[in-house]
Structures are given as C-alpha cells and as structure tokens.
CSV table of C-alpha atoms in Angstrom, one decimal:
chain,number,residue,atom,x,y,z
M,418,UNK,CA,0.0,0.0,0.0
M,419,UNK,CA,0.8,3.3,-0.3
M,420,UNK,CA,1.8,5.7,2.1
M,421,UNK,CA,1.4,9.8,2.1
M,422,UNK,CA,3.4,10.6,-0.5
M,423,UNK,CA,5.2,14.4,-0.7
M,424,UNK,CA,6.8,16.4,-2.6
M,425,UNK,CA,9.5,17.7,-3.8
M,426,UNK,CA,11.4,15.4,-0.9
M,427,UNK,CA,14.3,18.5,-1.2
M,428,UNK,CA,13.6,21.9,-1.9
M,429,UNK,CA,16.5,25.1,-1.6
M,430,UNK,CA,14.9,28.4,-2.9
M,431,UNK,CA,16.0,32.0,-2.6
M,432,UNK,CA,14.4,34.5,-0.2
M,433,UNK,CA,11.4,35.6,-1.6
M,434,UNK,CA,10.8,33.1,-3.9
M,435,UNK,CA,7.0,31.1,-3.5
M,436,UNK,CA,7.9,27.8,-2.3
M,437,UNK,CA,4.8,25.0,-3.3
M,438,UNK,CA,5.2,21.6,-1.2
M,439,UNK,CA,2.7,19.0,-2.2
M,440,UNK,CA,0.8,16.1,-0.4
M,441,UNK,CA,-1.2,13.3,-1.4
M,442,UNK,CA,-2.8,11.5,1.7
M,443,UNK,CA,-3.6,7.6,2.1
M,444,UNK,CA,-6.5,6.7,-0.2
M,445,UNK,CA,-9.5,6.6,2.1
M,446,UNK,CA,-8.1,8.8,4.5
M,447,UNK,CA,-10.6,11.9,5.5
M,448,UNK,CA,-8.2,14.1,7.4
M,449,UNK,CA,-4.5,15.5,6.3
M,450,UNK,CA,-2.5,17.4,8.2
M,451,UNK,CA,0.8,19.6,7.8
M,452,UNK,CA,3.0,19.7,10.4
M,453,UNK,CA,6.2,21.8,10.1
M,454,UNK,CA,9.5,20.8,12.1
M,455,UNK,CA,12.5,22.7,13.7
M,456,UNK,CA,14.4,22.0,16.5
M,457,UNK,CA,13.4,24.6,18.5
M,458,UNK,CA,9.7,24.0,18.5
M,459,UNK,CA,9.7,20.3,17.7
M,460,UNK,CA,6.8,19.5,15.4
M,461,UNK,CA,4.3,21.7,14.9
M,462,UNK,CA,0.9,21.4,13.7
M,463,UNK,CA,0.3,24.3,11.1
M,464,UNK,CA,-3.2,23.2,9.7
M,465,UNK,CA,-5.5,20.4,9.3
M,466,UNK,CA,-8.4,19.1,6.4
M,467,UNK,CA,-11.3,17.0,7.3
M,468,UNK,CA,-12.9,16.5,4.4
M,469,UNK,CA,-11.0,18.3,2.4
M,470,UNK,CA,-12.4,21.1,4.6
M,471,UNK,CA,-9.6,23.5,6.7
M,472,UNK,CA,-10.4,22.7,10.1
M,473,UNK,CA,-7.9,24.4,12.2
M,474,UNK,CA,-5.1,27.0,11.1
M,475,UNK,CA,-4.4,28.4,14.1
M,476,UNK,CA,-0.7,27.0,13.6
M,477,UNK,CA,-0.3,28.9,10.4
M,478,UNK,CA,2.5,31.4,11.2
M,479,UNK,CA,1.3,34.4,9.0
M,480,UNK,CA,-0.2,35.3,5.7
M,481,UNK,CA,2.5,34.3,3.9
M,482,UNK,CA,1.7,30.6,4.7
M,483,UNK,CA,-1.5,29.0,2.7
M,484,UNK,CA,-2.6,25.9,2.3
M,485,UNK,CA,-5.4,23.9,-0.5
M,486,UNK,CA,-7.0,20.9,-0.3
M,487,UNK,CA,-9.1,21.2,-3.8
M,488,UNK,CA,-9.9,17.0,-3.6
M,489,UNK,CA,-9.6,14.3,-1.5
M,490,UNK,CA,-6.0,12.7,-3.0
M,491,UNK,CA,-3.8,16.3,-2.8
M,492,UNK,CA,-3.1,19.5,-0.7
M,493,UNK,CA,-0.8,21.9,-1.2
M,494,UNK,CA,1.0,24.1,1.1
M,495,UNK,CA,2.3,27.5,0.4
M,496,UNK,CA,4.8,30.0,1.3
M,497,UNK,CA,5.3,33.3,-0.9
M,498,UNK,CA,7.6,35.2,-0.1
M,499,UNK,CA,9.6,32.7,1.5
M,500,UNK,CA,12.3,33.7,4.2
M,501,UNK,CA,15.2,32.2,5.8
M,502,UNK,CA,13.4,31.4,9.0
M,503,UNK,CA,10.8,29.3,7.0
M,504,UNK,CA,13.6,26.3,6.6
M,505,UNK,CA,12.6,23.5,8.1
M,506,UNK,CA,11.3,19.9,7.5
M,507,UNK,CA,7.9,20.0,6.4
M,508,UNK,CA,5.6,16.8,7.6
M,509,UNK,CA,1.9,15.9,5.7
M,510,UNK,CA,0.4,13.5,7.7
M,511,UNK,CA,-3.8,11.4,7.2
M,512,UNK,CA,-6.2,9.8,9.3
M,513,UNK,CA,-8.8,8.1,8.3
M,514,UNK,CA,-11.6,10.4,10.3
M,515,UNK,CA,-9.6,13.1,12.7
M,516,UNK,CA,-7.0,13.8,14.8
M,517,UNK,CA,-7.7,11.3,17.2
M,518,UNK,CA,-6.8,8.5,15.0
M,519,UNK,CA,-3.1,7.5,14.6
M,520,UNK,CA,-2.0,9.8,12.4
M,521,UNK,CA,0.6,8.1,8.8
M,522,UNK,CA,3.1,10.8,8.5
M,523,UNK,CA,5.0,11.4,5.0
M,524,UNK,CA,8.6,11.2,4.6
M,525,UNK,CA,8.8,14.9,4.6
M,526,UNK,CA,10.0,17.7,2.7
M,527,UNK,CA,13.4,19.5,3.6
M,528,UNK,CA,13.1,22.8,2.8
M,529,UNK,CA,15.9,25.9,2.5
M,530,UNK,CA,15.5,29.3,2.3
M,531,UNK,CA,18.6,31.4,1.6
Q,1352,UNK,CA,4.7,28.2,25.1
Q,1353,UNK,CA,5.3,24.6,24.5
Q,1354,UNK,CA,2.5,22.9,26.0
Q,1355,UNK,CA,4.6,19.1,25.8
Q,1356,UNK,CA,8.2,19.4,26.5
Q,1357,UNK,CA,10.7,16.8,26.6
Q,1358,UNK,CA,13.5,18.3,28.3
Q,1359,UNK,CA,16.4,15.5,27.0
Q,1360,UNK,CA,17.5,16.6,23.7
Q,1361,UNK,CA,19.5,13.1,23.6
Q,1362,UNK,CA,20.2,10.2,24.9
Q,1363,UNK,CA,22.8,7.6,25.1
Q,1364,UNK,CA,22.4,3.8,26.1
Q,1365,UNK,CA,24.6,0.7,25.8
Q,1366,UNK,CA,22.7,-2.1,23.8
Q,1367,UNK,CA,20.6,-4.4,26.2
Q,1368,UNK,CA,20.0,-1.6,29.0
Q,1369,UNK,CA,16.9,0.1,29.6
Q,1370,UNK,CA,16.6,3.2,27.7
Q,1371,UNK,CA,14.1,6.0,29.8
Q,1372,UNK,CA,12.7,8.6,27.7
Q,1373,UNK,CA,11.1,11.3,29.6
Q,1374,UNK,CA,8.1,13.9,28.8
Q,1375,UNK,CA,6.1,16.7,31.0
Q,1376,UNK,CA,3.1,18.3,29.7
Q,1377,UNK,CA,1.3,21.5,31.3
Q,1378,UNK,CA,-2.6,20.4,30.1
Q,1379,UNK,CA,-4.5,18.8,32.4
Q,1380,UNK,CA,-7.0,18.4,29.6
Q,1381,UNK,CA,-4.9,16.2,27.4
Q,1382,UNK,CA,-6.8,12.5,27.3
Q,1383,UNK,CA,-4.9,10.8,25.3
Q,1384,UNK,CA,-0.8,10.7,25.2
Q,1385,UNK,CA,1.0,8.7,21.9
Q,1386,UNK,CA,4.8,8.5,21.5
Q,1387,UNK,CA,6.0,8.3,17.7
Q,1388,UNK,CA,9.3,7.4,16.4
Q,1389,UNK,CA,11.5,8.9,13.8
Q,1390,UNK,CA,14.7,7.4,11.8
Q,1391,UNK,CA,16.4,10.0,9.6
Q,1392,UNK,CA,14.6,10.8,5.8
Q,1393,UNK,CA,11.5,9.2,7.3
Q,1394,UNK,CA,8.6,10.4,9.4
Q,1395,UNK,CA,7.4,9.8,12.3
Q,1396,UNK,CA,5.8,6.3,13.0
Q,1397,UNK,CA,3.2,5.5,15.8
Q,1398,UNK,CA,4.9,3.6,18.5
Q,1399,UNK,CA,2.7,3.4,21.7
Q,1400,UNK,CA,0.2,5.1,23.1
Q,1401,UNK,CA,-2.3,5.5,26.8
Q,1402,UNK,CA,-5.3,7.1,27.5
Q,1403,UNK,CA,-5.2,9.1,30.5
Q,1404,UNK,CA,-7.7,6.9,32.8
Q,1405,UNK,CA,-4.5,4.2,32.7
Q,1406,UNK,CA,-1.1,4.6,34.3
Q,1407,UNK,CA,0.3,1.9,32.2
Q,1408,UNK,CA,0.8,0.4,28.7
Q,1409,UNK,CA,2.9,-2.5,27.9
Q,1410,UNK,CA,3.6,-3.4,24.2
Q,1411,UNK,CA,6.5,-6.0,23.4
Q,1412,UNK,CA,10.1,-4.5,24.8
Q,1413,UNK,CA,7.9,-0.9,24.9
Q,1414,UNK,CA,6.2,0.7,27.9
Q,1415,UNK,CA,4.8,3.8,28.2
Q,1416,UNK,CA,4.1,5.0,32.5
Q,1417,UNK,CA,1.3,8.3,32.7
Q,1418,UNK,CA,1.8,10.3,35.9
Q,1419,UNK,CA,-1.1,12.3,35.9
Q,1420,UNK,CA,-0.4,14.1,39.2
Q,1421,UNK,CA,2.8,15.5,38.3
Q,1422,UNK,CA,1.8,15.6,35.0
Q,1423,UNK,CA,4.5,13.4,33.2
Q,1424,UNK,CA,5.0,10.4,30.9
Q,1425,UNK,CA,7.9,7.9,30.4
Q,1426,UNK,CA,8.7,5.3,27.5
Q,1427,UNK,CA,10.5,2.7,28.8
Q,1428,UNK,CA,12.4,0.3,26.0
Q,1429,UNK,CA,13.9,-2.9,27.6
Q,1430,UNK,CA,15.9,-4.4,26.3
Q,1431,UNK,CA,17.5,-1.3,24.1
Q,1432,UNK,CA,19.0,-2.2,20.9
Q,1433,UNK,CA,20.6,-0.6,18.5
Q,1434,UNK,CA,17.8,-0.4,16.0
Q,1435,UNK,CA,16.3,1.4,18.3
Q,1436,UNK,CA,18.6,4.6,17.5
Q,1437,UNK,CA,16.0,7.2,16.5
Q,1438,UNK,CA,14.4,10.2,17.0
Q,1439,UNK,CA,11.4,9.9,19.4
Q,1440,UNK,CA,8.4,12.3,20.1
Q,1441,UNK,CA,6.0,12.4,23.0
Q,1442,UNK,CA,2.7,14.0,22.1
Q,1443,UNK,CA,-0.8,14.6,23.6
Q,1444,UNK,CA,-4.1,14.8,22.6
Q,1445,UNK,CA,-7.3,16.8,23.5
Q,1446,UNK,CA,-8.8,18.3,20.0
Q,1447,UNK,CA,-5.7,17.8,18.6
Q,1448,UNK,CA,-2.0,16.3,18.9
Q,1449,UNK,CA,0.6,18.8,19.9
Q,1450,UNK,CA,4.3,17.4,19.6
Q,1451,UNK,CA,7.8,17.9,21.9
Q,1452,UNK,CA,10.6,19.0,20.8
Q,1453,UNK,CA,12.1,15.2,20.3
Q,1454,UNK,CA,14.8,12.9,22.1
Q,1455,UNK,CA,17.3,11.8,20.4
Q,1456,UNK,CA,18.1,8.4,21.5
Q,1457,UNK,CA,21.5,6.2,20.3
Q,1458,UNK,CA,22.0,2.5,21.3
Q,1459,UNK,CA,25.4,1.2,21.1
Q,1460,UNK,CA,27.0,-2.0,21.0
C-alpha cells in the first residue's frame, strides 16, 4: 500500500521566492495534516483538512503561509515570499476520520531558504 | 509556550539496557498521550500510546508509564537495541495532537 506521499522530498529556494510543497494522503483517509518541524519547537501542527475542509489554522505562522485541499487525494501548502526562517522539515500526515486517530506521516520535505 | 516538553535533547544507552525517555506536559486536559518514532529521511511512525484513565501500557520491549499528578509520561524500552537509535516524540491529545521537541536516542554495541 501506499503511504502519504510528498513532494518535492528537497527543496532550496532563494528569499522571496513562493515555495509550493505537495501532499497526497492515504487513499480513504478523510483528514490530512501539515505539520512543520525545527528543533526549536519540535513539530508543529500548522493546519488540518477533514474532508478536504480546513479545520484548524491556528498554527499557520502568518499570511505568507496557505494551504489547498481542492480534492480528497492532494493538498498543497504555500509559502510566498519565503524567508530564511521558513527552513525546516515540512511533515503531511492522514487519518482516516480526525485527529484522534493515529495519524501516517509522509517522509517529509526538507526545505531551504537562503 | 510549548505545551509538551521533553526536556532531554538526547540520549545515550549501551545495547541491552533500559533506555528511559522522559516527557512533562502542562494540560491537564490532554486525554490521550502517543509517542511516535523517527529514523532519519523518514517520518514519524506511531509507537505506543495510553489514555489518560491508565497509568500503564505495555507493548513488546515498549512501555509507556502516565503520571497524571505531576503531569508526566515515560517510554520505557527494555531491552535497548541498537535499531532502536532514533528520533522519538512524545505528544498529547485533547482536539488535537501537539508534539515535543524530540529525544534523540543512540543504542550502542
């Protein structure tokens, strides 16, 4: 089976370039999630979909972070302009129904900012 | 203000020993506690889990011990071995799961 699948798995970008990471969840799975993760703050929970439905963005840092889910099988999250500070490892995870499921985390996408 | 801290960045443990992996939360809400693990280019897996009514879950060479007074949580892995090495988060749950900061933890012969 598959798992989430993201990409690109690498990504180094200039400052102020848009930075596009993609996600396609578990078939069958109702609820994705993006998590970002530094070592200061661990992992973080930026925003999550039920239904392809934005349930909860409070983690979003600022405008300059968006996020899609036009369909069940992808989601994209956004970052224009991008800055230095906005490198980290960026996790999609799905559950079948919510957050209180255990939640099948991607194999992330490693992002730079320069 | 991180509501799940693990205050252990890393970990060291010779291969066969217990390895003790510490976590503190501030919540008294949380109902539900999960640790994941995390080898390097991966993400995180599910590993174990309690529910806040327990004190205790044992899975294999994996236990996870809930203090709810002072508001703690320990894995336990007996015996360690070194495919164990990883990266392990503690997390908790009330409407959503909010993540430490990690543990690194490195088994060696």
């Amino acid at each position: 089976d598959a798992g989430v699948i993201q990409s690109p798995r690498h990504e180094v970008t200039e400052m102020g370039q848009e930075v596009t990471l993609r996600c396609k969840p578990i078939s069958g799975h109702n609820s994705l999630f993006w998590y970002r993760q530094t070592m200061m703050r661990g992992l973080e929970l930026l925003i999550y979909f039920n239904n392809n439905v934005p349930i909860d963005d409070s983690g979003m840092p600022e405008d300059r972070f968006s996020a899609k889910m036009p369909n069940a099988s992808f989601s994209t999250l956004k970052i224009q302009p991008s800055e230095p500070r906005d490198s980290a490892v960026y996790f999609c995870a799905s559950t079948r129904k919510g957050p209180q499921e255990t939640q099948y985390f991607g194999p992330g996408t490693r992002l730079l900012v320069l | 203000d991180q509501q799940v801290k693990q205050n252990s960045p890393s970990l060291s443990v010779q291969e066969g020993r217990i390895s003790i992996l510490n976590c503190d939360y501030t919540n008294s809400m949380f109902d539900y506690f999960l640790w994941y693990k995390k080898y390097p280019a991966e993400g995180p897996t599910f590993l174990i889990s309690i529910s806040s009514i327990k004190d205790k879950n044992e899975d294999g060479r994996f236990t996870v011990f809930l203090n709810k007074s002072a508001k703690h949580l320990s894995l336990h892995i007996v015996p360690s071995q070194p495919g164990d090495s990883a990266v392990y988060f503690c997390a908790a749950y009330t409407d959503k799961l909010i993540f430490g900061t990690g543990t690194r933890l490195q088994v060696f012969p």
